[in-house]
Amino acid sequence: MMDILYTGPIPADRESPMARSGTSPSRAQLSSPGHRPNTCCFCWCCCCSCSCLTVRREDENRGRLKVQETKLETISNCEACTKPSVEEMKQWAQSFDKLMKNPAGRNVFREFLRTEYSEENMLFWLACEDLKKEINKSAIEEKARMIYEDYISILSPKEVSLDSRVREVINRKMQEPTPHTFEDAQLQIYTLMHRDSYPRFLNSPIYRSLVQGGSRSSSES
């Protein structure tokens, strides 16, 4: 069977720099005949272009789980990847590196960060990865400027948390940007996600429901 594209949702008003660079599909492409709609990030179901899913969230006041339905918008600028196997999803719990090296894992972790209002950390990390691949000097300068304005500037609503030393390094390097201008900052945000968000992700209903749902599907088939 063909692999199903997995494109997890992100908020439409929090578009990454990579999306603005023209990598996301146009409205015409999305509406063209034969184009397959984006799939649901949790069940990978192709039955609709905008999926509803039931997400369990912990009710801290009552100390129990409750079921809450959340309708997610169809988003076009998530990483495209194949449907992960149960074994792959279980490997995400073995180390943060394995999670971050897997495109499907990054999409799911990104959705979890979105529920914690810290999705900008993943968006910044992805933008830095994209910058490292650039070789054109003018494109490097433009992408570096966009990253700075979106994630480093104190005026940005998506500003990431960096210490003063790293900010000083970035300010010096921005005088002549290179693909590695944000390397120190990227490592700091990677470490922050690893230590702070990753343990909560492994215990989250989002991750547990994915593994449990994948295990049920495997046993039924």
C-alpha positions as YAML, in Angstrom:
chain: A
units: angstrom
residues:
- id: 1
  name: MET
  ca: [0.00, 0.00, 0.00]
- id: 2
  name: MET
  ca: [1.06, 3.61, -0.53]
- id: 3
  name: ASP
  ca: [2.27, 5.55, 2.49]
- id: 4
  name: ILE
  ca: [-0.17, 8.15, 3.69]
- id: 5
  name: LEU
  ca: [1.15, 11.68, 3.98]
- id: 6
  name: TYR
  ca: [1.11, 12.89, 7.55]
- id: 7
  name: THR
  ca: [0.78, 16.64, 7.96]
- id: 8
  name: GLY
  ca: [-0.01, 17.75, 11.47]
- id: 9
  name: PRO
  ca: [-1.85, 21.02, 12.09]
- id: 10
  name: ILE
  ca: [-0.47, 24.33, 13.39]
- id: 11
  name: PRO
  ca: [-2.27, 27.61, 14.04]
- id: 12
  name: ALA
  ca: [-2.92, 29.58, 10.88]
- id: 13
  name: ASP
  ca: [-1.85, 32.84, 12.54]
- id: 14
  name: ARG
  ca: [1.54, 31.46, 13.63]
- id: 15
  name: GLU
  ca: [3.14, 30.68, 10.29]
- id: 16
  name: SER
  ca: [6.78, 29.68, 10.25]
- id: 17
  name: PRO
  ca: [9.45, 31.56, 8.26]
- id: 18
  name: MET
  ca: [9.79, 28.54, 5.99]
- id: 19
  name: ALA
  ca: [6.16, 28.78, 5.03]
- id: 20
  name: ARG
  ca: [6.57, 32.44, 4.12]
- id: 21
  name: SER
  ca: [9.52, 31.54, 1.90]
- id: 22
  name: GLY
  ca: [7.12, 29.87, -0.51]
- id: 23
  name: THR
  ca: [7.40, 26.24, 0.43]
- id: 24
  name: SER
  ca: [3.77, 25.79, 1.38]
- id: 25
  name: PRO
  ca: [1.24, 24.87, -1.31]
- id: 26
  name: SER
  ca: [-0.95, 27.55, -2.81]
- id: 27
  name: ARG
  ca: [-4.70, 27.81, -2.35]
- id: 28
  name: ALA
  ca: [-5.14, 26.77, -5.97]
- id: 29
  name: GLN
  ca: [-3.08, 23.66, -5.44]
- id: 30
  name: LEU
  ca: [-5.07, 22.70, -2.38]
- id: 31
  name: SER
  ca: [-8.34, 23.03, -4.25]
- id: 32
  name: SER
  ca: [-7.21, 21.43, -7.50]
- id: 33
  name: PRO
  ca: [-8.84, 18.18, -8.61]
- id: 34
  name: GLY
  ca: [-7.00, 15.07, -7.58]
- id: 35
  name: HIS
  ca: [-5.14, 16.80, -4.73]
- id: 36
  name: ARG
  ca: [-5.46, 14.75, -1.58]
- id: 37
  name: PRO
  ca: [-6.58, 16.69, 1.46]
- id: 38
  name: ASN
  ca: [-4.34, 17.01, 4.48]
- id: 39
  name: THR
  ca: [-4.64, 14.13, 6.86]
- id: 40
  name: CYS
  ca: [-5.54, 14.22, 10.50]
- id: 41
  name: CYS
  ca: [-2.43, 14.40, 12.68]
- id: 42
  name: PHE
  ca: [-3.76, 11.85, 15.14]
- id: 43
  name: CYS
  ca: [-5.61, 9.20, 13.14]
- id: 44
  name: TRP
  ca: [-4.15, 9.85, 9.68]
- id: 45
  name: CYS
  ca: [-7.63, 9.53, 8.23]
- id: 46
  name: CYS
  ca: [-8.11, 10.84, 4.69]
- id: 47
  name: CYS
  ca: [-11.87, 11.09, 4.88]
- id: 48
  name: CYS
  ca: [-11.96, 14.88, 5.26]
- id: 49
  name: SER
  ca: [-9.86, 17.97, 4.81]
- id: 50
  name: CYS
  ca: [-10.56, 19.29, 8.29]
- id: 51
  name: SER
  ca: [-10.62, 16.69, 11.03]
- id: 52
  name: CYS
  ca: [-12.21, 16.66, 14.45]
- id: 53
  name: LEU
  ca: [-10.50, 14.73, 17.14]
- id: 54
  name: THR
  ca: [-11.07, 13.89, 20.74]
- id: 55
  name: VAL
  ca: [-8.22, 14.89, 22.97]
- id: 56
  name: ARG
  ca: [-7.98, 13.87, 26.59]
- id: 57
  name: ARG
  ca: [-6.78, 16.62, 28.85]
- id: 58
  name: GLU
  ca: [-6.08, 16.41, 32.51]
- id: 59
  name: ASP
  ca: [-8.42, 18.38, 34.73]
- id: 60
  name: GLU
  ca: [-6.10, 19.57, 37.49]
- id: 61
  name: ASN
  ca: [-8.93, 20.91, 39.61]
- id: 62
  name: ARG
  ca: [-10.80, 17.59, 39.72]
- id: 63
  name: GLY
  ca: [-7.81, 15.28, 39.39]
- id: 64
  name: ARG
  ca: [-9.31, 13.24, 36.59]
- id: 65
  name: LEU
  ca: [-9.26, 13.02, 32.81]
- id: 66
  name: LYS
  ca: [-11.98, 14.54, 30.73]
- id: 67
  name: VAL
  ca: [-12.71, 14.25, 27.04]
- id: 68
  name: GLN
  ca: [-12.70, 17.44, 25.05]
- id: 69
  name: GLU
  ca: [-13.34, 17.70, 21.34]
- id: 70
  name: THR
  ca: [-11.12, 20.11, 19.46]
- id: 71
  name: LYS
  ca: [-11.66, 21.00, 15.85]
- id: 72
  name: LEU
  ca: [-8.33, 21.62, 14.14]
- id: 73
  name: GLU
  ca: [-7.85, 23.69, 11.03]
- id: 74
  name: THR
  ca: [-6.26, 22.20, 7.96]
- id: 75
  name: ILE
  ca: [-2.69, 23.46, 7.88]
- id: 76
  name: SER
  ca: [-0.46, 23.23, 4.84]
- id: 77
  name: ASN
  ca: [3.01, 24.04, 6.16]
- id: 78
  name: CYS
  ca: [3.72, 21.15, 8.52]
- id: 79
  name: GLU
  ca: [6.42, 18.69, 7.55]
- id: 80
  name: ALA
  ca: [5.20, 16.04, 5.14]
- id: 81
  name: CYS
  ca: [6.07, 12.51, 6.23]
- id: 82
  name: THR
  ca: [4.85, 8.94, 6.17]
- id: 83
  name: LYS
  ca: [2.60, 7.43, 8.79]
- id: 84
  name: PRO
  ca: [4.77, 6.23, 11.69]
- id: 85
  name: SER
  ca: [4.58, 2.65, 12.86]
- id: 86
  name: VAL
  ca: [3.86, 1.69, 16.45]
- id: 87
  name: GLU
  ca: [7.52, 0.76, 16.82]
- id: 88
  name: GLU
  ca: [8.60, 4.22, 15.64]
- id: 89
  name: MET
  ca: [6.22, 5.95, 18.04]
- id: 90
  name: LYS
  ca: [7.52, 3.87, 20.93]
- id: 91
  name: GLN
  ca: [11.09, 4.80, 19.98]
- id: 92
  name: TRP
  ca: [10.20, 8.46, 20.54]
- id: 93
  name: ALA
  ca: [10.11, 7.64, 24.26]
- id: 94
  name: GLN
  ca: [13.64, 6.20, 24.19]
- id: 95
  name: SER
  ca: [15.35, 9.53, 23.62]
- id: 96
  name: PHE
  ca: [14.59, 13.10, 22.63]
- id: 97
  name: ASP
  ca: [17.07, 12.79, 19.75]
- id: 98
  name: LYS
  ca: [15.04, 9.95, 18.21]
- id: 99
  name: LEU
  ca: [11.87, 12.03, 18.48]
- id: 100
  name: MET
  ca: [13.46, 15.09, 16.86]
- id: 101
  name: LYS
  ca: [15.07, 13.09, 14.04]
- id: 102
  name: ASN
  ca: [11.68, 11.71, 12.99]
- id: 103
  name: PRO
  ca: [9.50, 14.10, 10.92]
- id: 104
  name: ALA
  ca: [6.27, 12.53, 12.21]
- id: 105
  name: GLY
  ca: [7.62, 12.75, 15.74]
- id: 106
  name: ARG
  ca: [8.42, 16.44, 15.29]
- id: 107
  name: ASN
  ca: [4.90, 17.11, 14.04]
- id: 108
  name: VAL
  ca: [3.28, 15.38, 17.00]
- id: 109
  name: PHE
  ca: [5.63, 17.04, 19.49]
- id: 110
  name: ARG
  ca: [4.92, 20.36, 17.81]
- id: 111
  name: GLU
  ca: [1.19, 19.82, 18.32]
- id: 112
  name: PHE
  ca: [1.86, 19.12, 22.00]
- id: 113
  name: LEU
  ca: [3.92, 22.33, 22.31]
- id: 114
  name: ARG
  ca: [1.01, 24.15, 20.73]
- id: 115
  name: THR
  ca: [-1.24, 23.06, 23.59]
- id: 116
  name: GLU
  ca: [1.32, 24.50, 26.01]
- id: 117
  name: TYR
  ca: [1.63, 27.76, 24.05]
- id: 118
  name: SER
  ca: [5.31, 27.15, 23.33]
- id: 119
  name: GLU
  ca: [5.17, 26.09, 19.68]
- id: 120
  name: GLU
  ca: [7.55, 28.93, 18.82]
- id: 121
  name: ASN
  ca: [10.40, 26.82, 20.21]
- id: 122
  name: MET
  ca: [9.90, 24.15, 17.54]
- id: 123
  name: LEU
  ca: [9.25, 26.73, 14.83]
- id: 124
  name: PHE
  ca: [12.52, 28.48, 15.70]
- id: 125
  name: TRP
  ca: [14.43, 25.20, 15.69]
- id: 126
  name: LEU
  ca: [12.98, 24.23, 12.30]
- id: 127
  name: ALA
  ca: [13.77, 27.68, 10.87]
- id: 128
  name: CYS
  ca: [17.39, 27.31, 12.00]
- id: 129
  name: GLU
  ca: [17.59, 23.89, 10.35]
- id: 130
  name: ASP
  ca: [16.27, 25.43, 7.14]
- id: 131
  name: LEU
  ca: [18.82, 28.24, 7.32]
- id: 132
  name: LYS
  ca: [21.68, 25.75, 7.63]
- id: 133
  name: LYS
  ca: [20.75, 24.27, 4.24]
- id: 134
  name: GLU
  ca: [20.87, 27.64, 2.45]
- id: 135
  name: ILE
  ca: [23.89, 28.48, 0.28]
- id: 136
  name: ASN
  ca: [22.76, 31.66, -1.47]
- id: 137
  name: LYS
  ca: [24.20, 34.71, 0.33]
- id: 138
  name: SER
  ca: [21.21, 37.00, -0.20]
- id: 139
  name: ALA
  ca: [18.80, 34.23, 0.84]
- id: 140
  name: ILE
  ca: [20.87, 33.59, 3.97]
- id: 141
  name: GLU
  ca: [20.70, 37.25, 4.93]
- id: 142
  name: GLU
  ca: [16.95, 37.41, 4.30]
- id: 143
  name: LYS
  ca: [16.17, 34.23, 6.24]
- id: 144
  name: ALA
  ca: [18.43, 35.29, 9.11]
- id: 145
  name: ARG
  ca: [16.64, 38.63, 9.29]
- id: 146
  name: MET
  ca: [13.23, 36.91, 9.35]
- id: 147
  name: ILE
  ca: [14.35, 34.52, 12.09]
- id: 148
  name: TYR
  ca: [15.68, 37.42, 14.15]
- id: 149
  name: GLU
  ca: [12.49, 39.44, 13.76]
- id: 150
  name: ASP
  ca: [10.21, 36.46, 14.45]
- id: 151
  name: TYR
  ca: [11.99, 34.73, 17.32]
- id: 152
  name: ILE
  ca: [14.83, 36.86, 18.73]
- id: 153
  name: SER
  ca: [13.42, 40.38, 18.81]
- id: 154
  name: ILE
  ca: [11.92, 41.38, 22.16]
- id: 155
  name: LEU
  ca: [9.10, 43.02, 20.20]
- id: 156
  name: SER
  ca: [7.98, 39.72, 18.67]
- id: 157
  name: PRO
  ca: [5.05, 37.81, 20.23]
- id: 158
  name: LYS
  ca: [6.91, 34.61, 19.26]
- id: 159
  name: GLU
  ca: [10.16, 35.54, 21.02]
- id: 160
  name: VAL
  ca: [11.99, 32.48, 22.37]
- id: 161
  name: SER
  ca: [13.68, 32.39, 25.77]
- id: 162
  name: LEU
  ca: [17.44, 32.98, 25.44]
- id: 163
  name: ASP
  ca: [20.04, 34.15, 27.91]
- id: 164
  name: SER
  ca: [21.90, 37.44, 27.51]
- id: 165
  name: ARG
  ca: [25.15, 35.79, 26.41]
- id: 166
  name: VAL
  ca: [23.52, 34.04, 23.47]
- id: 167
  name: ARG
  ca: [21.69, 37.22, 22.48]
- id: 168
  name: GLU
  ca: [24.96, 39.15, 22.42]
- id: 169
  name: VAL
  ca: [26.51, 36.49, 20.18]
- id: 170
  name: ILE
  ca: [23.56, 36.69, 17.79]
- id: 171
  name: ASN
  ca: [23.68, 40.49, 17.65]
- id: 172
  name: ARG
  ca: [27.37, 40.36, 16.65]
- id: 173
  name: LYS
  ca: [26.82, 37.65, 14.05]
- id: 174
  name: MET
  ca: [23.85, 39.47, 12.51]
- id: 175
  name: GLN
  ca: [26.28, 42.05, 11.13]
- id: 176
  name: GLU
  ca: [27.26, 39.38, 8.61]
- id: 177
  name: PRO
  ca: [24.83, 36.44, 8.84]
- id: 178
  name: THR
  ca: [25.85, 32.89, 7.96]
- id: 179
  name: PRO
  ca: [23.91, 29.60, 7.97]
- id: 180
  name: HIS
  ca: [25.20, 29.08, 11.54]
- id: 181
  name: THR
  ca: [24.34, 32.48, 12.99]
- id: 182
  name: PHE
  ca: [21.77, 31.01, 15.39]
- id: 183
  name: GLU
  ca: [23.60, 27.80, 16.25]
- id: 184
  name: ASP
  ca: [24.10, 28.64, 19.95]
- id: 185
  name: ALA
  ca: [20.50, 29.79, 20.29]
- id: 186
  name: GLN
  ca: [19.20, 26.69, 18.53]
- id: 187
  name: LEU
  ca: [21.12, 24.44, 20.91]
- id: 188
  name: GLN
  ca: [19.76, 26.35, 23.90]
- id: 189
  name: ILE
  ca: [16.15, 25.98, 22.70]
- id: 190
  name: TYR
  ca: [16.75, 22.31, 21.87]
- id: 191
  name: THR
  ca: [17.98, 21.76, 25.44]
- id: 192
  name: LEU
  ca: [15.02, 23.67, 26.83]
- id: 193
  name: MET
  ca: [12.53, 21.50, 24.93]
- id: 194
  name: HIS
  ca: [14.41, 18.36, 26.00]
- id: 195
  name: ARG
  ca: [14.47, 19.17, 29.69]
- id: 196
  name: ASP
  ca: [11.20, 21.01, 30.07]
- id: 197
  name: SER
  ca: [8.64, 19.86, 27.49]
- id: 198
  name: TYR
  ca: [9.75, 16.38, 26.47]
- id: 199
  name: PRO
  ca: [9.00, 14.62, 29.82]
- id: 200
  name: ARG
  ca: [5.49, 16.11, 29.84]
- id: 201
  name: PHE
  ca: [4.98, 15.09, 26.22]
- id: 202
  name: LEU
  ca: [5.68, 11.43, 27.04]
- id: 203
  name: ASN
  ca: [3.01, 11.52, 29.76]
- id: 204
  name: SER
  ca: [0.53, 13.51, 27.69]
- id: 205
  name: PRO
  ca: [-2.80, 12.17, 26.38]
- id: 206
  name: ILE
  ca: [-1.65, 13.14, 22.87]
- id: 207
  name: TYR
  ca: [1.28, 10.72, 22.89]
- id: 208
  name: ARG
  ca: [-0.40, 7.96, 24.91]
- id: 209
  name: SER
  ca: [-3.48, 7.93, 22.67]
- id: 210
  name: LEU
  ca: [-1.30, 7.67, 19.55]
- id: 211
  name: VAL
  ca: [0.61, 4.65, 20.84]
- id: 212
  name: GLN
  ca: [-2.52, 2.97, 22.19]
- id: 213
  name: GLY
  ca: [-4.45, 3.63, 18.98]
- id: 214
  name: GLY
  ca: [-1.58, 2.32, 16.85]
- id: 215
  name: SER
  ca: [-1.32, -0.81, 18.99]
- id: 216
  name: ARG
  ca: [-5.06, -1.49, 18.64]
- id: 217
  name: SER
  ca: [-4.88, -1.07, 14.88]
- id: 218
  name: SER
  ca: [-1.95, -3.47, 14.64]
- id: 219
  name: SER
  ca: [-3.69, -6.12, 16.74]
- id: 220
  name: GLU
  ca: [-6.91, -5.83, 14.74]
- id: 221
  name: SER
  ca: [-5.10, -6.19, 11.43]
...
